[in-house]
Amino acid sequence: MERDRGPGGAGRVLGRLLEAVLASRGEANAVFDILAALQSEDPEEIQEAVRICSRLFGALLERGELFVGRLPSEEAVMTGSQGATHKYKVWMRHRYHSCCNRLGELLAHPSFQVKELALGTLMKFVQLEGSHPLEKPKWEGNYLFPRELFKLVMEGLLSLEEDRALLLSQLQEYLEYDDIRYHTMQAAVGVMARVTDGQAEVPLTFWNNAFTLLSAVSLPRQEGSTPSFYVKHTEPSDKWKVAHLKEHRKAFQLMWLSFLKHKLPVSLYKKVLVIMHDSILPHLAQPTLMMDFLTSAYDIGGAISLLALNGLFILIHKHNLEYPDFYRKLYSLLEPSVFHVKYRARFFHLADLFLSSSHLPAYLVAAFAKRLSRLALTAPPEALLMVLPFICNLLRRHPACRVLVHRPQGPELDADPYDPGEQDPARSCALDSSLWELQALQKHYHPEVSKAASVINQALCVPEASIASLLELTPYEVFERDLKKKVPEQVPLEFIPAVGLLGRQEDLCAQYFSLS
Amino acid sequence: MGKAKSAGARRKPPGAQAGARGVKAKPNPNPFEVKVNRQKFQILGRKTRHDVGLPGVSRARAIKKRTQTLLKEYKERDKSNVFRDKRFGEYNSSLTPEEKMTKRFALEQQRHHEKKSIYNLNEDEELTHYGQSLADIEKLNDVVDSDSDTEERGTLSAELTAAHFGGGGGLLNKTASQQSEEGDKAKSRKELIEELIARSKQEKRERQAQRENALELTEKLDQDWKEIQTLLSHKTPKSENKEKKEKPKPDPYDVMVRELGFEMKAQPSNRMKTEEELAREEQERLTKLEAERLRRMFGKDEDETMKKPKHVSADDLSDGFILDKDDRRLLSYKDGKMNIEEDVQEEGSREAGGSESEGEEDPSGEDTEQSDSPDGHSDLDSNAESEEDGESPEKGQLPAPRERCSHGDQKARVDRAELPYTFAAPESYEELKSLLSGRSVKEQLLVVERIQKCNHPSLAAGNKAKLERLFGFLLEYVGDLAARDPPDLRVIDKLVVQLYNLCQLFPEAASDAMRFVFRDAMHEMEEMLETKGRAAFPGLDVLIYLKIAGLLFPTSDFWHPVVTPALVCMSQLLTKCPVLSLQDVVKGLFVCCLFLEYVSLSQRFVPELINFLLGILHIAAPNKPALGYTLVHPFRALGKNSELLLVSNREDAATWQRKSLPLHWASGLKTLTTTETNHARLSCLAVCLALVKRCMLLYGALPAFQDIVQPLRAVLTEHLAHRGHPQDLQELCQSALAEAENQKPHCRPLVCEKSRPVPLKLFTPRLVKVLEFGRKQGSTREEQERRRLIHKHRREFKGAVREIRKDNQFLARMQLSETMERDAERKRKVKQLLNSLATQEGEWKALKKKKFKK
C-alpha cells in the first residue's frame, strides 16, 4: 500500500478498493486491505477505514451478498464443494464478522472520534442486519434482531477499565427506540452476569459505566400507540414481545435487580437512591421487589438512609409496605448534620410528607418538634429559615402539641424533661417539655430568623405556612435577599469614633489579637 | 295665615302691609280669641304648626283687607277715572320718611334749576367751588386767611341754619311773620329762597371787605415794625446770622450721639458653657444616640417611624426648619489662648457636621499659613498629635507618638516640605495607589487628609462625588494592604480613622462600597463551592473588611443594610470553610471574635459560633473514643485534621507564654519551628477558650442555655480539663466551665401572648335618607324635587281656590247688604211717599169735610 501518500491518499486508495470490491466479486480480496487499515495506528486512517467498512458492508448487507443462516467454518466451506457464490458469501460473511469484532475493539480506542464513529457504524450495522437478517426466520413473522452484534456493542460499552460516560451518552439517542431499549436491557443483564461471574472484585469503573447505562434507560410512562423501531421491519407485528411495555418493564426490573444484587460502592448507592423514586420505581413490574434493597439501605444510616426514605415512602404509600419502626428510624435520622448535607431539601420535603398525617400520635409529633428545635440550635440561618416554619407547621397540624409553646399553668421546672439521648420518641418526654430553643432563637442574629422564631409568641394562626419555597434556600440567596432589601435613606452610623483597626483596648479583638 | 297673605299679595296694592304688621306686633292676644287644636297623641319628631290659632283675629284681618282691596275695586268697577298718587316714593316701604323727604326736596330743586329753555343763554348759572361762587374766588384771589377769619367761616348764621335745616319751618314762620308785616303781599317759596340767597351773598361781600381791611392793616403794621426793629437792638440780627452759619456744620458730639444711636445695638449672646455643662450635653447626646441604637436593635418600630410620612400641608413652604444648634462659633479664650483648636477637635470627633465645619474653616487658614512660613502646619501637627494622644493611652504597645514626633520633627518637616500641598482627588484606584505607594505611614495619612481637605464638598460642586469615590478607593487600598505579604496592618490601622470620617460624611456611598465588597467575597466563595465542592477561608482582606464594617456601622441593629450581610458572610465563613491548617484556625478565631464583638451589645445568638468553637476544641483534644457531642459541617470527628491543635510535646507546653495572636498569622505562617508552632497552637487554644468563656457569659440568659453549651461542656470536661496543658489554659478551662455551671437553668413553660379576640365581621349598615314616610323615599333627587314642586303647587292651588271662594262670599255679602240697603231705602221712601200721600189725602178729606160743613 502507498502509505507515504498521507491519510487523504490512503482514503482515496481505500475508496478505489471499495469501488472495486463492490463492482466485481473478483476483486473481493481487496477487503483484506481495507480491514488491515482498521488496524492502523493513525486515528485519521482508522476513521477513514471505518467509514469505508461502513459503506462496504452496508452495501453488501443491502444487496444480500452475505451468507444467511448459521455460519459454517471458513475452511470447511472453502474446501467444500458448494458453488462459488456460496463460497463467496460465506467468505464475505466471515470478513464482516471480523470487521465487527474489530469495531468492537475500537470502542476502547483512546480517540473519542474513533469511538464515536465505531459506535455509529456498529449501530448502522445493527439496523441493516435487523432489516436484512442474517439468520433464517424460524416461522412466519418471527422477530429477528442481531442480538450477537448488539451484545458485542454492549460489551464494548461496559468497559472494566475506562469510564465510558461520554460514549454512553451517545447511545442515549438510540435508546429512544423501543427495540434498542429492550435489547439494551437484555444485553446489559447478560454482560453484568458474565463480568461478575468469574471475578470476585469488580472494578469501580464497570459499575459506574453500568449505572450510567442503566440510568440512561427510561421507559415511557404509558404504552404508546405505535412502538418505534430502530430496525426497519417490513411487516411489524404486535405479537412481538418488544412491542409491549409490559415486557419492557419486566426487562427493566430484571436489569435493575441484577445490578442491585451486587455489592455496590457507597457513591453508587447514593446515586441509585437519588433516582430511585423518580426513574426506577414507577417503571418496575413489581416495585415491591425493591423492598429488600431499600430497607437495607435505610438501615445503613446517615445520608444513605435519608435517600432511601424517598423510595421507601413510595412503597409504603402506594404498595402497602408495612414498616414497623419507620418513625422511630426517622426520628433517629435527625442529627445535627441533617442541616448541612446536600440532600437537606429532599429530606425535609419527605419529613413534611411523613408528618403531614393527622392521625399521628401527639407524643410522636411533639418528639419530632422538640428534636428539630434542639437541632436548630446548631443550624445555619438558611436552614433555620426553613426549619422554624416546619416546626410551627407541626404544631399547627397537631393542636395537641401546642402545649409545647403554650402551657399556661405549667409548673416551673429545674431542667428540661426532654431526653435527647432517648432513641424512642415515645419515651423522650417531649410532651412535658417546652420549645425553649425557639425562644432562644428569637435572639438569633439574623432578623428573618428572629422573626420566624417569634411566631410562637402569638397564638399560631391556622393556615400552615408553605415551606416549599424555603426548602432549597441557599445561604447565598439569604445574603442576596439582605442586599436587595431597600436601604433606608439614612444609613445608621456608628457614633463611637473609630480609633484603629482593632478598636479600643477593651474591645474583644484588641484583647486577643495584635497587629504584629 | 300664610295663604291669605300670599293670596292677598297677588292683588294687593302697596301699603296693605301696615295693617298686617300691626296685628303681628300684638304681644298677648285675648284669651277668648285663642283656639287650641288639641292633639290626641304626642308624636315624637312631629312638628305642629297649627296647634294654636286666633280665628277671630285672622278673620277680622281678612275682612279688613278685603274691604280695603276687593271692596274698593268692586265699588270702582264702573268708574273709568283713577286717582293716581304720584308722590315720590309714597308707597316705597324701603325708604324711611326722612329719605323720602330729602329725595323729594332734591327733585324739587332739580326741577327748579332746570333750564326753562335751552336757547336762553343768559340765564345765569352760578358755578361754585366748596360752596363758594367761582366768580367770588376769582375776585379774591390774593386773600390771606387769618385765624379769626376761619373761625368766622366755620360758623353759620343762625338764620341760615334755620332756613336750611329747619325743614322749611323757619321759612314758613318767616313768611307768616312777613305776611303779617306786609299784609296782603304773599310771597311764593321761590321768592323767599331767592331773597335768602341774595341776603347771604351780601353778607359774604361785607365780610370780605372787612377781611381786606384787616389785611391791609397787618401789612402796614409789619412795615412799621421793621423800621422800629433796627432801632431796637443790634444783637438779635447777629445771633440770627450765627445760626445761619452753624447750620451746615453740626456738632461732632451730636454726630457721635447720632451715630451711636443708629448703630446696631449689642445683642446678647449665649453665656459660655462651663465644663460641666459641656460634659452634660455630651452625655445627653450620647444617651440619645444610645436610645436610638436600642430602638434599632429591637427593630420594633423600624417600619412605623421610617414609613410614616410627615404631614405636609399643600401650602407649606418647607421653611419651617429649625437649626439644631447655632453653628457659629463664639470667640472664646481659655488659659489666655484662643479656644479654637479644641472646638475643632471636639466637633471632629463628634459627628459629620462637626467635621464639616472643621473642613470649612481649616483650608482657608491653611492656605494663608502655608504660603509663607515653614511652621505653617501648626494646625495639622496639632491635629495629628491630638489624634495620637487619643490613641496612646489605649495602645500601650505602640511607641509613644509624641516622642516619635519630637525626635522626627525635623525629618518630618522636610518630608512634608516635599509633599505637595494640594492633591487632586484620585479618579481611579491606580491613581490613589500611585499617590500612596512608597510613602511612609505618616505621609500616606497626610496625603489622604490633604485630599480630603482640598476636595471638601463645600469647595466645589463635584467634590462630593470625588470623596465618595475616594472611600471606595481607600477601601480597595486597605484590602490591597491586607493582601500583601506580610500585611501592612499598621497603615490600615491609621487609615481606619480616615475611613470612619469619610463614612460619617457619606454614609450612603460608604455602605454601598461595603456591600459591594461583601458581595464580591460571597461570589468568590460561592463559585469555589460550586466548582470544588468546598471553599477555603478567604484572605485576610475579607476579614479586615468585616472588621471595618463593624467599626463604621452600628452592629446591634435588628437589621442593617451593611451589618446584616456582613453577619451572613461571617456565618458562611464559619460553616462552609473547612479548617485545614493553623492559619485557618487563626482566621476562624478572628471571625469568631468579630462575631462576638458584633453581637456584644445586642446579645444575639450565633449558632455557628458555638459550632466553630466546639470544632476548634475538638481538634485540640487528644484521642476521642466516644464523643459526647456531635460536630457539624466544617469539622469531622475523624480525619486528617482532627488533631490539628493537639500539642503532645510537654516541653513546648511548659515554655509557652500566653499572648495575643498576631493578625499577620492569618495571611501565612511559614517560618515557624516546631516549638513555635506548638506555641501558636496553644495560643490559639487559649484564645478559643477565652472566647468560649465569653460565649458562656453572653448567652447565660438565653432560655435554652444549657442545651446550647452542652457540647462545649462535654468537650471541656471530658477531654481538655484534665490534660497536661499549661496552668493558664487549665484555669481558663475551669473558669469557662464554672461560668456554664453558674447559670441556673430556668425552665419556665412557654405561654403565648394573649391576643385580642378577633371581632366578628360586621357590615356597616346602609344609610338611606328618609325625608318623609311613604311614597317619597327611594327616588332620585330630581324626582324628589319634582314631587315636592307638585305638592307645593297643589297646596297653593287649593289655597287660591279657597281665597277666591272667600272673595266671592265677601262680594256676595257686600252685594246683598247693598241690595238690602237699597231695598230698605226704597221701602223707606215708599213709606214716606205713602205717608205724605196719606197726609195729603187726609188734608184733602178734611178740607172737603169742612166744605161740606159749610
Coordinates of N, CA and C in Angstrom, one line a residue, chain A residues 159-303:
Chain A
S159 N -17.2 -1.1 29.8 CA -15.8 -1.4 30.0 C -15.4 -1.6 31.4
L160 N -14.4 -2.4 31.7 CA -13.9 -2.6 33.0 C -12.9 -1.5 33.4
E161 N -12.2 -1.0 32.4 CA -11.1 -0.1 32.7 C -11.4 1.4 32.6
E162 N -12.3 1.7 31.8 CA -12.4 3.1 31.4 C -13.8 3.6 31.6
D163 N -13.9 4.9 32.1 CA -15.2 5.5 32.2 C -15.8 5.9 30.8
R164 N -16.8 5.2 30.4 CA -17.4 5.5 29.1 C -18.6 6.4 29.1
A165 N -18.7 7.2 30.1 CA -19.9 8.0 30.3 C -20.2 8.8 29.0
L166 N -19.2 9.4 28.4 CA -19.4 10.2 27.2 C -20.0 9.4 26.1
L167 N -19.4 8.2 25.9 CA -19.8 7.4 24.8 C -21.3 6.9 25.1
L168 N -21.5 6.6 26.4 CA -22.9 6.1 26.7 C -23.9 7.2 26.4
S169 N -23.5 8.4 26.6 CA -24.4 9.5 26.3 C -24.8 9.5 24.8
Q170 N -23.8 9.0 24.0 CA -24.1 8.9 22.5 C -25.2 7.8 22.3
L171 N -25.2 6.9 23.1 CA -26.1 5.8 23.0 C -27.5 6.3 23.3
Q172 N -27.6 7.3 24.0 CA -28.9 7.8 24.5 C -29.9 8.0 23.4
E173 N -29.4 8.5 22.2 CA -30.3 8.8 21.2 C -31.0 7.5 20.6
Y174 N -30.1 6.4 20.7 CA -30.7 5.1 20.2 C -31.7 4.6 21.1
L175 N -31.5 4.9 22.4 CA -32.4 4.4 23.4 C -33.8 4.9 23.3
E176 N -34.0 5.9 22.5 CA -35.3 6.4 22.3 C -36.2 5.3 21.6
Y177 N -35.5 4.4 20.8 CA -36.3 3.4 20.1 C -36.6 2.2 21.0
D178 N -37.8 1.7 20.9 CA -38.2 0.7 21.7 C -37.4 -0.6 21.6
D179 N -37.1 -1.0 20.4 CA -36.4 -2.3 20.3 C -34.9 -2.2 20.8
I180 N -34.3 -1.0 20.5 CA -32.9 -0.9 21.1 C -33.0 -0.9 22.6
R181 N -34.0 -0.2 23.2 CA -34.0 -0.1 24.6 C -34.2 -1.5 25.2
Y182 N -35.1 -2.3 24.6 CA -35.4 -3.6 25.1 C -34.2 -4.5 25.0
H183 N -33.5 -4.4 23.9 CA -32.3 -5.3 23.8 C -31.2 -4.8 24.6
T184 N -31.1 -3.5 24.8 CA -30.1 -3.0 25.7 C -30.2 -3.6 27.1
M185 N -31.5 -3.5 27.6 CA -31.7 -4.1 28.9 C -31.3 -5.5 29.0
Q186 N -31.7 -6.3 28.0 CA -31.4 -7.7 28.0 C -29.9 -7.9 27.9
A187 N -29.3 -7.2 27.0 CA -27.8 -7.3 26.9 C -27.1 -6.9 28.1
A188 N -27.6 -5.9 28.8 CA -26.9 -5.4 30.0 C -26.9 -6.4 31.0
V189 N -28.0 -7.1 31.2 CA -28.1 -8.2 32.2 C -27.1 -9.2 31.9
G190 N -27.0 -9.6 30.6 CA -26.1 -10.7 30.3 C -24.6 -10.3 30.6
V191 N -24.3 -9.0 30.2 CA -22.9 -8.5 30.4 C -22.6 -8.5 31.8
M192 N -23.5 -8.0 32.6 CA -23.2 -7.9 34.1 C -23.0 -9.3 34.7
A193 N -23.9 -10.2 34.3 CA -23.8 -11.6 34.8 C -22.4 -12.1 34.4
R194 N -22.0 -11.9 33.2 CA -20.7 -12.5 32.8 C -19.6 -11.9 33.5
V195 N -19.6 -10.5 33.7 CA -18.5 -9.8 34.3 C -18.3 -10.3 35.8
T196 N -19.5 -10.3 36.5 CA -19.4 -10.6 37.9 C -19.2 -12.1 38.2
D197 N -19.5 -12.9 37.1 CA -19.4 -14.3 37.4 C -18.1 -14.8 37.8
G198 N -17.1 -14.5 37.0 CA -15.8 -15.0 37.3 C -15.0 -14.3 38.4
Q199 N -15.2 -13.0 38.4 CA -14.3 -12.2 39.2 C -14.9 -11.9 40.6
A200 N -14.0 -11.9 41.6 CA -14.5 -11.6 42.9 C -14.6 -10.1 43.1
E201 N -13.6 -9.4 42.6 CA -13.5 -8.0 42.8 C -13.8 -7.3 41.4
V202 N -14.9 -6.7 41.3 CA -15.2 -6.0 40.1 C -14.8 -4.5 40.2
P203 N -14.0 -4.0 39.2 CA -13.6 -2.6 39.4 C -14.7 -1.6 39.4
L204 N -14.5 -0.5 40.0 CA -15.5 0.6 40.2 C -16.0 1.1 38.9
T205 N -15.0 1.2 37.9 CA -15.4 1.8 36.7 C -16.5 1.0 36.0
F206 N -16.4 -0.3 36.1 CA -17.5 -1.1 35.5 C -18.9 -0.7 36.1
W207 N -18.9 -0.6 37.4 CA -20.2 -0.2 38.0 C -20.6 1.2 37.6
N208 N -19.7 2.0 37.5 CA -20.1 3.4 37.1 C -20.6 3.4 35.7
N209 N -19.9 2.6 34.8 CA -20.4 2.5 33.4 C -21.8 1.9 33.4
A210 N -21.9 0.8 34.2 CA -23.2 0.1 34.2 C -24.3 1.1 34.7
F211 N -24.0 1.8 35.7 CA -25.0 2.7 36.3 C -25.4 3.8 35.2
T212 N -24.4 4.3 34.6 CA -24.6 5.3 33.5 C -25.6 4.7 32.5
L213 N -25.3 3.5 32.1 CA -26.1 2.9 31.1 C -27.6 2.7 31.6
L214 N -27.6 2.1 32.8 CA -28.9 1.8 33.4 C -29.8 3.0 33.6
S215 N -29.1 4.0 34.1 CA -29.9 5.2 34.4 C -30.3 5.9 33.1
A216 N -29.6 5.6 32.0 CA -30.0 6.2 30.8 C -31.3 5.6 30.2
V217 N -31.5 4.4 30.6 CA -32.7 3.7 30.1 C -33.9 4.3 30.8
S218 N -34.8 4.9 30.1 CA -36.0 5.4 30.7 C -37.2 4.9 29.9
L219 N -38.1 4.3 30.6 CA -39.3 3.7 30.0 C -40.4 4.8 29.9
P220 N -41.2 4.7 28.8 CA -42.3 5.7 28.8 C -43.3 5.3 29.9
R221 N -44.0 6.3 30.4 CA -44.9 6.1 31.5 C -46.1 5.3 31.0
Q222 N -46.6 5.6 29.8 CA -47.7 4.8 29.3 C -47.4 4.2 28.0
E223 N -48.1 3.2 27.7 CA -47.9 2.5 26.4 C -48.2 3.4 25.2
G224 N -47.3 3.6 24.4 CA -47.5 4.5 23.2 C -48.4 3.7 22.2
S225 N -49.0 4.5 21.3 CA -49.9 3.9 20.3 C -49.1 2.9 19.4
T226 N -48.0 3.4 18.8 CA -47.2 2.5 17.9 C -45.8 2.5 18.4
P227 N -45.3 1.3 18.6 CA -43.9 1.3 19.1 C -43.0 1.8 17.9
S228 N -41.9 2.5 18.3 CA -41.0 3.0 17.3 C -39.8 2.0 17.3
F229 N -39.5 1.6 16.1 CA -38.4 0.6 16.0 C -37.2 1.3 15.2
Y230 N -36.1 0.9 15.7 CA -34.9 1.5 15.0 C -34.6 0.6 13.8
V231 N -34.8 -0.7 14.0 CA -34.6 -1.6 12.8 C -35.9 -1.5 12.0
K232 N -35.8 -1.2 10.7 CA -37.0 -1.1 9.9 C -37.5 -2.5 9.5
H233 N -38.6 -2.9 9.9 CA -39.2 -4.2 9.6 C -40.2 -4.0 8.5
T234 N -40.3 -4.9 7.7 CA -41.3 -4.8 6.6 C -42.7 -5.0 7.1
E235 N -42.9 -5.9 7.9 CA -44.2 -6.1 8.5 C -44.2 -6.3 10.0
P236 N -44.2 -5.2 10.7 CA -44.2 -5.3 12.2 C -45.4 -5.9 12.7
S237 N -45.3 -6.7 13.7 CA -46.4 -7.4 14.3 C -46.5 -7.0 15.8
D238 N -47.7 -7.0 16.3 CA -47.8 -6.6 17.7 C -47.8 -7.9 18.6
K239 N -47.4 -9.0 18.0 CA -47.3 -10.2 18.8 C -45.9 -10.2 19.4
W240 N -45.0 -9.5 18.9 CA -43.6 -9.5 19.4 C -43.6 -8.9 20.8
K241 N -42.7 -9.5 21.6 CA -42.5 -9.1 22.9 C -42.1 -7.6 23.0
V242 N -41.2 -7.3 22.0 CA -40.6 -6.0 22.0 C -41.6 -4.9 21.9
A243 N -42.8 -5.2 21.4 CA -43.7 -4.1 21.2 C -44.6 -3.8 22.4
H244 N -44.3 -4.6 23.5 CA -45.2 -4.4 24.7 C -44.5 -3.8 25.8
L245 N -45.1 -2.8 26.5 CA -44.5 -2.1 27.6 C -44.3 -3.0 28.8
K246 N -45.2 -4.0 28.9 CA -45.1 -4.9 30.0 C -43.8 -5.7 29.9
E247 N -43.5 -6.1 28.7 CA -42.2 -6.9 28.6 C -41.0 -6.0 28.9
H248 N -41.2 -4.8 28.5 CA -40.1 -3.8 28.8 C -39.9 -3.7 30.2
R249 N -41.0 -3.6 30.9 CA -40.9 -3.4 32.4 C -40.3 -4.6 33.0
K250 N -40.6 -5.8 32.5 CA -40.0 -7.0 33.1 C -38.5 -6.9 32.9
A251 N -38.1 -6.6 31.7 CA -36.7 -6.5 31.4 C -36.0 -5.4 32.2
F252 N -36.7 -4.3 32.4 CA -36.2 -3.2 33.2 C -36.0 -3.7 34.6
Q253 N -37.0 -4.3 35.2 CA -36.9 -4.8 36.5 C -35.7 -5.8 36.7
L254 N -35.6 -6.7 35.7 CA -34.6 -7.7 35.7 C -33.2 -7.1 35.7
M255 N -33.1 -6.1 34.9 CA -31.9 -5.3 34.8 C -31.5 -4.7 36.1
W256 N -32.4 -4.0 36.7 CA -32.0 -3.3 37.9 C -31.8 -4.3 39.1
L257 N -32.6 -5.3 39.1 CA -32.3 -6.2 40.2 C -31.0 -6.9 40.1
S258 N -30.7 -7.3 38.8 CA -29.4 -7.9 38.6 C -28.2 -6.9 38.9
F259 N -28.5 -5.7 38.8 CA -27.5 -4.7 39.1 C -27.4 -4.5 40.6
L260 N -28.5 -4.4 41.3 CA -28.5 -4.0 42.7 C -28.2 -5.2 43.6
K261 N -28.2 -6.4 43.0 CA -28.0 -7.5 43.9 C -26.5 -7.6 44.3
H262 N -25.7 -6.9 43.5 CA -24.2 -6.9 43.8 C -23.9 -5.9 44.9
K263 N -22.8 -6.1 45.4 CA -22.3 -5.2 46.5 C -21.8 -3.9 45.8
L264 N -22.4 -2.8 46.0 CA -22.1 -1.6 45.3 C -21.3 -0.7 46.1
P265 N -20.4 0.1 45.5 CA -19.8 1.2 46.3 C -20.8 2.2 46.8
V266 N -20.4 2.9 47.9 CA -21.3 3.8 48.6 C -21.8 5.0 47.7
S267 N -20.9 5.5 46.9 CA -21.3 6.6 46.0 C -22.4 6.2 45.0
L268 N -22.2 4.9 44.5 CA -23.2 4.4 43.6 C -24.6 4.2 44.3
Y269 N -24.5 3.7 45.6 CA -25.7 3.6 46.4 C -26.5 4.9 46.4
K270 N -25.7 6.0 46.7 CA -26.4 7.3 46.7 C -27.0 7.6 45.4
K271 N -26.2 7.4 44.3 CA -26.7 7.8 43.0 C -28.0 7.0 42.7
V272 N -28.0 5.7 43.0 CA -29.2 4.9 42.7 C -30.4 5.4 43.5
L273 N -30.1 5.7 44.8 CA -31.2 6.1 45.6 C -31.8 7.4 45.2
V274 N -30.9 8.3 44.7 CA -31.4 9.6 44.2 C -32.4 9.5 43.1
I275 N -32.1 8.5 42.2 CA -33.0 8.4 41.1 C -34.1 7.4 41.3
M276 N -34.0 6.7 42.5 CA -34.9 5.6 42.7 C -36.4 5.9 42.6
H277 N -36.8 7.0 43.3 CA -38.2 7.3 43.4 C -38.7 7.7 42.1
D278 N -37.9 8.4 41.3 CA -38.4 9.1 40.1 C -38.3 8.2 38.9
S279 N -37.2 7.6 38.7 CA -37.0 6.9 37.4 C -36.9 5.4 37.5
I280 N -36.9 4.8 38.7 CA -36.8 3.3 38.8 C -38.1 2.8 39.2
L281 N -38.5 3.2 40.4 CA -39.7 2.5 41.0 C -41.0 2.6 40.1
P282 N -41.3 3.7 39.5 CA -42.5 3.7 38.7 C -42.5 2.7 37.5
H283 N -41.3 2.3 37.1 CA -41.3 1.5 35.9 C -41.1 0.0 36.1
L284 N -41.0 -0.3 37.4 CA -40.8 -1.7 37.7 C -42.1 -2.5 37.5
A285 N -42.0 -3.7 37.1 CA -43.3 -4.5 37.0 C -43.8 -4.8 38.4
Q286 N -42.9 -5.1 39.3 CA -43.2 -5.4 40.7 C -42.4 -4.5 41.6
P287 N -42.8 -3.3 41.9 CA -42.0 -2.5 42.8 C -41.6 -3.0 44.1
T288 N -42.5 -3.9 44.6 CA -42.2 -4.4 45.9 C -40.9 -5.2 46.0
L289 N -40.4 -5.6 44.8 CA -39.1 -6.3 44.8 C -38.0 -5.5 45.3
M290 N -38.2 -4.2 45.3 CA -37.2 -3.2 45.7 C -37.1 -3.1 47.3
M291 N -38.1 -3.7 47.9 CA -38.3 -3.6 49.3 C -37.0 -3.9 50.1
D292 N -36.4 -5.1 49.8 CA -35.2 -5.5 50.5 C -34.1 -4.5 50.3
F293 N -33.9 -4.1 49.1 CA -32.8 -3.2 48.8 C -33.0 -1.9 49.7
L294 N -34.2 -1.4 49.6 CA -34.5 -0.1 50.3 C -34.4 -0.2 51.8
T295 N -34.9 -1.3 52.4 CA -34.9 -1.4 53.8 C -33.4 -1.6 54.3
S296 N -32.6 -2.3 53.5 CA -31.3 -2.5 53.9 C -30.5 -1.2 53.8
A297 N -30.9 -0.4 52.7 CA -30.2 0.9 52.6 C -30.6 1.8 53.7
Y298 N -31.9 1.8 54.1 CA -32.4 2.6 55.2 C -31.7 2.3 56.5
D299 N -31.3 1.0 56.6 CA -30.7 0.7 57.9 C -29.2 1.1 58.0
I300 N -28.7 1.4 56.8 CA -27.2 1.8 56.9 C -27.0 3.0 57.7
G301 N -27.9 4.0 57.6 CA -27.8 5.2 58.4 C -27.1 6.3 57.6
G302 N -27.2 7.5 58.2 CA -26.6 8.7 57.5 C -27.3 9.1 56.3
A303 N -26.5 9.6 55.4 CA -27.1 10.2 54.1 C -27.8 9.1 53.3

